[in-house]
Amino acid sequence: MALLSPPSQMDYYRVLGLDPKLQLDRNELQQLFYQRSRELHPDRFARAEASVRDAALLESSLLNDAYRTLRDPLARAEYVLKQGGFDISLQGTKDVPPELLEEVFELNMALEELKAGDESARPQLTTARDNFEAMLAQSSIELDKLFTAYDAAPGEESLKPIRALLNRRRYIQNLLRDVNGYLSN
Amino acid sequence: MAYSEKVVDHYTNPRNVGSMDKNDPHVGTGMVGAPECGDVMKLQIKVDPISGIIEDAKFKTFGCGSAIASSSLATEWLKGKTVDQAMEIKNTEIVNELALPPVKVHCSVLAEDAIKAAITDYKKKAVSTPALV
């Protein structure tokens, strides 16, 4: 069975037999996952040599990680960014556009003022929450466009705006968490 | 995780919180952020154009205790230094002074980045305003 290569040579797309695209069809992804899962099922290797059996198990575990990561658009984008050298945990890749920092700073200032106020600030906070949620929804639409652009021309230049957008989303999500935390008190 | 006494002190009693007019030609503004934890830090310096000495420093940070303490400490250290001396401040000195644990080292890096960004902004203004050089 032409099945196994060392894990270091594999990636999430390869284990599923997919082209490394950011736009993926969820149903197709699921079908491929089921198909590969059947091919790698331990029952099929019950009588195989130990080394083959172990390798199948390893690939099966990789397949599960791959499916879990690729079916979620955000996790998928983070994965592709990481493969492309845009890992957020690395120095130098966390450059945030200055205007976004300004915006996040202003939003934090507003939030702080509202927190310092009294119960009458609650409606304003609710409005702020709605705004943040709208921003997140808007960023999902933008992300979709950036995915399409990346697939048409993969490379560093098309990864940069994705990195920036995911950074922005993270800031907004943190703000949203703060607002929600305050509102539930 | 337990914060050191110095971190708690800076966090509960932050020094030099505030902001200055970023359009003032003697003021340099640095705005930096760490998206993975959502921190944003604004640090400003006011430089005496004759002596090149930082006469005032202000900050405003949204983030964890270590980020606030790192920027608070940075503003204290900046005052009285020349711009060139300020450029030499290393995040490791902040880590040592505040006894930051390894997971919080990035907060000190953020503070160092903010100092450098503020100085860069000031210098850029000084170049475009010949009378200041």
Tab-separated table of C-alpha atoms in Angstrom:
chain	number	residue	atom	x	y	z
A	1	MET	CA	0.000	0.000	0.000
A	2	ALA	CA	1.521	3.310	-1.064
A	3	LEU	CA	0.617	5.011	2.113
A	4	LEU	CA	3.286	6.376	4.246
A	5	SER	CA	5.953	8.981	4.230
A	6	PRO	CA	7.683	10.369	7.316
A	7	PRO	CA	5.576	12.942	9.214
A	8	SER	CA	8.137	15.670	8.610
A	9	GLN	CA	7.378	15.495	4.884
A	10	MET	CA	3.677	15.739	5.391
A	11	ASP	CA	1.428	18.635	5.894
A	12	TYR	CA	-2.250	18.985	6.608
A	13	TYR	CA	-3.185	19.485	2.983
A	14	ARG	CA	-1.158	16.561	1.734
A	15	VAL	CA	-2.571	14.130	4.278
A	16	LEU	CA	-6.051	14.967	2.983
A	17	GLY	CA	-4.966	14.936	-0.635
A	18	LEU	CA	-5.863	18.585	-1.111
A	19	ASP	CA	-4.311	21.476	-2.979
A	20	PRO	CA	-3.034	24.097	-0.521
A	21	LYS	CA	-5.911	26.511	-1.070
A	22	LEU	CA	-7.475	28.766	1.543
A	23	GLN	CA	-10.947	28.483	0.075
A	24	LEU	CA	-12.135	24.991	0.863
A	25	ASP	CA	-15.442	23.304	0.346
A	26	ARG	CA	-16.587	21.997	3.708
A	27	ASN	CA	-18.448	19.055	2.235
A	28	GLU	CA	-15.547	18.024	0.053
A	29	LEU	CA	-13.237	18.321	3.038
A	30	GLN	CA	-15.522	16.106	5.093
A	31	GLN	CA	-15.794	13.506	2.323
A	32	LEU	CA	-12.027	13.363	1.956
A	33	PHE	CA	-11.637	13.058	5.703
A	34	TYR	CA	-14.055	10.112	5.900
A	35	GLN	CA	-12.418	8.446	2.940
A	36	ARG	CA	-8.892	8.800	4.341
A	37	SER	CA	-10.111	7.733	7.772
A	38	ARG	CA	-11.433	4.503	6.286
A	39	GLU	CA	-8.169	3.907	4.435
A	40	LEU	CA	-6.211	4.391	7.635
A	41	HIS	CA	-8.555	2.520	9.930
A	42	PRO	CA	-6.653	0.256	12.357
A	43	ASP	CA	-8.758	-2.753	11.320
A	44	ARG	CA	-7.149	-2.693	7.914
A	45	PHE	CA	-3.729	-3.011	9.505
A	46	ALA	CA	-4.569	-5.738	12.017
A	47	ARG	CA	-2.313	-8.224	10.255
A	48	ALA	CA	0.295	-5.765	9.020
A	49	GLU	CA	3.824	-5.494	10.341
A	50	ALA	CA	4.222	-3.459	13.522
A	51	SER	CA	6.112	-0.705	11.718
A	52	VAL	CA	3.377	-0.286	9.119
A	53	ARG	CA	0.709	-0.378	11.800
A	54	ASP	CA	2.486	2.311	13.817
A	55	ALA	CA	2.934	4.464	10.768
A	56	ALA	CA	-0.755	4.188	9.908
A	57	LEU	CA	-1.657	5.202	13.425
A	58	LEU	CA	0.621	8.200	13.191
A	59	GLU	CA	-0.845	9.286	9.893
A	60	SER	CA	-4.327	8.763	11.261
A	61	SER	CA	-3.572	11.132	14.120
A	62	LEU	CA	-2.124	13.663	11.678
A	63	LEU	CA	-5.276	13.316	9.596
A	64	ASN	CA	-7.442	14.176	12.592
A	65	ASP	CA	-5.335	17.240	13.391
A	66	ALA	CA	-5.496	18.260	9.745
A	67	TYR	CA	-9.268	17.958	9.551
A	68	ARG	CA	-9.843	19.822	12.800
A	69	THR	CA	-7.549	22.655	11.668
A	70	LEU	CA	-8.633	22.966	8.052
A	71	ARG	CA	-12.375	22.862	8.579
A	72	ASP	CA	-12.228	26.101	10.623
A	73	PRO	CA	-11.379	29.047	8.339
A	74	LEU	CA	-9.515	30.961	11.056
A	75	ALA	CA	-7.457	27.994	12.208
A	76	ARG	CA	-6.808	27.183	8.546
A	77	ALA	CA	-5.564	30.700	7.859
A	78	GLU	CA	-3.331	30.641	10.963
A	79	TYR	CA	-1.922	27.322	9.777
A	80	VAL	CA	-1.158	28.590	6.280
A	81	LEU	CA	0.343	31.768	7.756
A	82	LYS	CA	2.543	29.690	10.022
A	83	GLN	CA	3.703	27.522	7.116
A	84	GLY	CA	4.437	30.725	5.213
A	85	GLY	CA	6.581	32.169	8.002
A	86	PHE	CA	3.909	34.493	9.374
A	87	ASP	CA	3.587	32.826	12.752
A	88	ILE	CA	2.171	35.337	15.200
A	89	SER	CA	4.435	34.048	17.976
A	90	LEU	CA	7.540	34.985	15.985
A	91	GLN	CA	9.144	38.368	16.407
A	92	GLY	CA	8.726	40.690	13.485
A	93	THR	CA	5.500	39.188	12.196
A	94	LYS	CA	3.291	40.958	14.679
A	95	ASP	CA	3.481	44.314	12.948
A	96	VAL	CA	0.092	45.873	13.325
A	97	PRO	CA	-1.012	48.664	10.992
A	98	PRO	CA	-0.671	51.986	12.895
A	99	GLU	CA	-4.238	53.019	12.085
A	100	LEU	CA	-5.539	49.804	13.651
A	101	LEU	CA	-3.541	50.480	16.816
A	102	GLU	CA	-5.002	53.978	16.936
A	103	GLU	CA	-8.479	52.563	16.503
A	104	VAL	CA	-8.035	49.904	19.193
A	105	PHE	CA	-6.551	52.516	21.498
A	106	GLU	CA	-9.517	54.851	20.994
A	107	LEU	CA	-11.973	52.012	21.566
A	108	ASN	CA	-10.216	51.068	24.788
A	109	MET	CA	-10.332	54.694	25.914
A	110	ALA	CA	-14.055	54.835	25.256
A	111	LEU	CA	-14.587	51.570	27.079
A	112	GLU	CA	-12.632	52.825	30.064
A	113	GLU	CA	-14.696	55.995	30.243
A	114	LEU	CA	-17.883	53.998	30.127
A	115	LYS	CA	-16.641	51.643	32.821
A	116	ALA	CA	-15.798	54.592	35.033
A	117	GLY	CA	-19.321	55.885	34.580
A	118	ASP	CA	-22.436	54.544	36.172
A	119	GLU	CA	-25.215	52.187	35.206
A	120	SER	CA	-26.395	54.710	32.611
A	121	ALA	CA	-23.387	53.713	30.517
A	122	ARG	CA	-24.908	50.298	29.947
A	123	PRO	CA	-26.827	51.154	26.754
A	124	GLN	CA	-23.680	52.679	25.297
A	125	LEU	CA	-21.765	49.526	26.086
A	126	THR	CA	-24.464	47.474	24.436
A	127	THR	CA	-24.077	49.653	21.359
A	128	ALA	CA	-20.316	49.166	21.513
A	129	ARG	CA	-20.811	45.411	21.647
A	130	ASP	CA	-23.065	45.508	18.604
A	131	ASN	CA	-20.437	47.554	16.775
A	132	PHE	CA	-17.691	45.078	17.601
A	133	GLU	CA	-19.870	42.208	16.447
A	134	ALA	CA	-20.581	44.040	13.209
A	135	MET	CA	-16.833	44.600	12.779
A	136	LEU	CA	-16.204	40.896	13.236
A	137	ALA	CA	-18.866	40.014	10.688
A	138	GLN	CA	-17.399	42.535	8.269
A	139	SER	CA	-13.922	41.112	8.774
A	140	SER	CA	-15.228	37.638	7.921
A	141	ILE	CA	-16.407	38.972	4.568
A	142	GLU	CA	-13.030	40.632	3.993
A	143	LEU	CA	-11.247	37.449	4.983
A	144	ASP	CA	-13.217	35.529	2.397
A	145	LYS	CA	-12.044	37.932	-0.304
A	146	LEU	CA	-8.444	37.691	0.869
A	147	PHE	CA	-8.657	33.890	0.762
A	148	THR	CA	-9.765	34.074	-2.864
A	149	ALA	CA	-6.950	36.496	-3.655
A	150	TYR	CA	-4.417	34.210	-1.998
A	151	ASP	CA	-5.604	31.181	-3.942
A	152	ALA	CA	-5.268	33.103	-7.202
A	153	ALA	CA	-1.748	34.267	-6.315
A	154	PRO	CA	-0.279	32.430	-3.320
A	155	GLY	CA	2.751	33.977	-1.701
A	156	GLU	CA	4.088	36.421	0.820
A	157	GLU	CA	2.309	39.438	-0.659
A	158	SER	CA	-1.111	37.864	-0.381
A	159	LEU	CA	-0.403	36.499	3.105
A	160	LYS	CA	0.442	39.921	4.565
A	161	PRO	CA	-3.094	41.342	4.438
A	162	ILE	CA	-4.407	38.107	5.940
A	163	ARG	CA	-1.974	38.425	8.834
A	164	ALA	CA	-3.077	42.020	9.359
A	165	LEU	CA	-6.756	41.101	9.268
A	166	LEU	CA	-6.376	38.238	11.722
A	167	ASN	CA	-4.472	40.553	14.067
A	168	ARG	CA	-7.326	43.009	13.799
A	169	ARG	CA	-9.859	40.285	14.549
A	170	ARG	CA	-7.927	39.282	17.620
A	171	TYR	CA	-8.007	42.816	18.948
A	172	ILE	CA	-11.721	43.110	18.290
A	173	GLN	CA	-12.399	39.772	19.962
A	174	ASN	CA	-10.484	40.895	23.037
A	175	LEU	CA	-12.472	44.124	23.153
A	176	LEU	CA	-15.682	42.168	22.760
A	177	ARG	CA	-14.690	39.881	25.610
A	178	ASP	CA	-14.036	42.933	27.819
A	179	VAL	CA	-17.356	44.527	26.955
A	180	ASN	CA	-19.278	41.288	27.460
A	181	GLY	CA	-17.515	40.706	30.758
A	182	TYR	CA	-18.528	44.152	31.904
A	183	LEU	CA	-22.107	43.806	30.719
A	184	SER	CA	-22.618	40.507	32.535
A	185	ASN	CA	-21.508	41.978	35.865
B	1	MET	CA	1.191	33.484	38.742
B	2	ALA	CA	2.497	35.816	41.413
B	3	TYR	CA	3.619	39.246	40.342
B	4	SER	CA	6.690	40.738	41.954
B	5	GLU	CA	6.191	43.562	44.431
B	6	LYS	CA	7.565	46.056	41.937
B	7	VAL	CA	5.080	45.005	39.288
B	8	VAL	CA	2.195	45.302	41.740
B	9	ASP	CA	3.473	48.712	42.813
B	10	HIS	CA	3.657	50.027	39.235
B	11	TYR	CA	0.347	48.424	38.380
B	12	THR	CA	-1.586	49.845	41.323
B	13	ASN	CA	0.274	53.138	41.307
B	14	PRO	CA	1.380	53.710	37.712
B	15	ARG	CA	3.748	56.627	37.133
B	16	ASN	CA	3.316	59.214	34.409
B	17	VAL	CA	-0.036	58.113	33.071
B	18	GLY	CA	-1.418	60.537	30.559
B	19	SER	CA	-0.842	61.972	27.163
B	20	MET	CA	0.766	64.945	25.477
B	21	ASP	CA	-0.075	66.788	22.303
B	22	LYS	CA	1.207	64.547	19.562
B	23	ASN	CA	1.323	67.496	17.178
B	24	ASP	CA	3.813	69.309	19.397
B	25	PRO	CA	7.119	69.258	17.463
B	26	HIS	CA	8.999	68.477	20.685
B	27	VAL	CA	6.860	65.439	21.444
B	28	GLY	CA	7.553	61.983	20.059
B	29	THR	CA	4.772	59.404	20.126
B	30	GLY	CA	5.174	55.646	19.973
B	31	MET	CA	2.172	53.381	19.608
B	32	VAL	CA	2.771	49.639	19.664
B	33	GLY	CA	0.690	46.544	20.179
B	34	ALA	CA	0.769	42.811	20.671
B	35	PRO	CA	-2.170	41.265	18.839
B	36	GLU	CA	-1.827	37.856	20.475
B	37	CYS	CA	-2.843	39.313	23.840
B	38	GLY	CA	-4.622	42.448	22.656
B	39	ASP	CA	-2.275	44.868	24.387
B	40	VAL	CA	-1.870	48.419	23.133
B	41	MET	CA	0.730	50.795	24.516
B	42	LYS	CA	1.170	54.485	23.824
B	43	LEU	CA	4.355	56.116	25.038
B	44	GLN	CA	5.317	59.754	24.558
B	45	ILE	CA	8.446	61.758	25.227
B	46	LYS	CA	8.929	65.505	25.361
B	47	VAL	CA	12.431	66.517	24.408
B	48	ASP	CA	14.250	69.740	25.228
B	49	PRO	CA	15.449	70.799	21.768
B	50	ILE	CA	18.576	72.537	23.065
B	51	SER	CA	19.960	69.853	25.361
B	52	GLY	CA	18.369	66.844	23.671
B	53	ILE	CA	17.271	65.679	27.114
B	54	ILE	CA	13.912	64.019	27.665
B	55	GLU	CA	12.149	66.344	30.077
B	56	ASP	CA	8.875	64.484	30.331
B	57	ALA	CA	7.419	61.087	29.473
B	58	LYS	CA	3.848	59.820	29.540
B	59	PHE	CA	2.188	56.536	28.799
B	60	LYS	CA	-1.178	54.918	28.500
B	61	THR	CA	-1.361	51.143	28.259
B	62	PHE	CA	-4.262	48.779	27.861
B	63	GLY	CA	-3.099	45.344	28.825
B	64	CYS	CA	-1.998	43.098	31.637
B	65	GLY	CA	-0.212	44.179	34.813
B	66	SER	CA	3.212	43.427	33.371
B	67	ALA	CA	2.569	45.565	30.301
B	68	ILE	CA	1.428	48.464	32.463
B	69	ALA	CA	4.358	48.065	34.867
B	70	SER	CA	6.863	47.819	31.991
B	71	SER	CA	5.654	51.035	30.386
B	72	SER	CA	5.352	52.831	33.736
B	73	LEU	CA	8.951	51.925	34.578
B	74	ALA	CA	10.072	52.934	31.080
B	75	THR	CA	8.675	56.463	31.492
B	76	GLU	CA	10.528	56.819	34.798
B	77	TRP	CA	13.795	55.780	33.228
B	78	LEU	CA	13.321	58.025	30.201
B	79	LYS	CA	13.100	61.260	32.109
B	80	GLY	CA	16.482	62.992	32.343
B	81	LYS	CA	18.116	60.831	29.695
B	82	THR	CA	19.265	62.122	26.318
B	83	VAL	CA	17.505	60.696	23.295
B	84	ASP	CA	20.605	58.656	22.469
B	85	GLN	CA	20.805	57.240	25.997
B	86	ALA	CA	17.128	56.372	25.840
B	87	MET	CA	17.727	54.454	22.626
B	88	GLU	CA	20.067	52.182	24.617
B	89	ILE	CA	17.413	50.992	27.071
B	90	LYS	CA	17.045	47.230	26.699
B	91	ASN	CA	14.033	45.128	27.503
B	92	THR	CA	16.262	42.821	29.571
B	93	GLU	CA	16.870	45.683	32.010
B	94	ILE	CA	13.124	46.032	32.453
B	95	VAL	CA	12.799	42.257	32.930
B	96	ASN	CA	15.478	42.326	35.639
B	97	GLU	CA	14.133	45.372	37.437
B	98	LEU	CA	10.573	44.016	37.555
B	99	ALA	CA	11.553	40.350	37.926
B	100	LEU	CA	9.213	39.449	35.069
B	101	PRO	CA	8.596	35.730	34.550
B	102	PRO	CA	9.472	34.272	31.119
B	103	VAL	CA	5.846	34.325	29.902
B	104	LYS	CA	5.768	38.086	30.470
B	105	VAL	CA	9.047	38.982	28.788
B	106	HIS	CA	7.120	40.072	25.691
B	107	CYS	CA	5.637	42.931	27.746
B	108	SER	CA	9.108	44.355	28.249
B	109	VAL	CA	9.798	43.934	24.531
B	110	LEU	CA	6.660	45.930	23.866
B	111	ALA	CA	7.933	48.704	26.153
B	112	GLU	CA	11.314	48.764	24.408
B	113	ASP	CA	9.545	48.922	21.038
B	114	ALA	CA	7.401	51.798	22.316
B	115	ILE	CA	10.478	53.764	23.448
B	116	LYS	CA	12.146	53.268	20.070
B	117	ALA	CA	8.951	54.203	18.206
B	118	ALA	CA	8.605	57.406	20.248
B	119	ILE	CA	12.222	58.389	19.617
B	120	THR	CA	11.913	57.610	15.910
B	121	ASP	CA	8.802	59.770	15.734
B	122	TYR	CA	10.554	62.619	17.532
B	123	LYS	CA	13.600	62.421	15.255
B	124	LYS	CA	11.433	62.378	12.161
B	125	LYS	CA	9.761	65.571	13.354
B	126	ALA	CA	13.097	67.156	14.222
B	127	VAL	CA	14.387	66.503	10.685
B	128	SER	CA	11.326	68.078	9.117
B	129	THR	CA	11.610	71.042	11.474
B	130	PRO	CA	15.165	72.341	10.811
B	131	ALA	CA	15.071	74.839	13.643
B	132	LEU	CA	15.039	71.946	16.126
B	133	VAL	CA	18.213	70.257	14.949
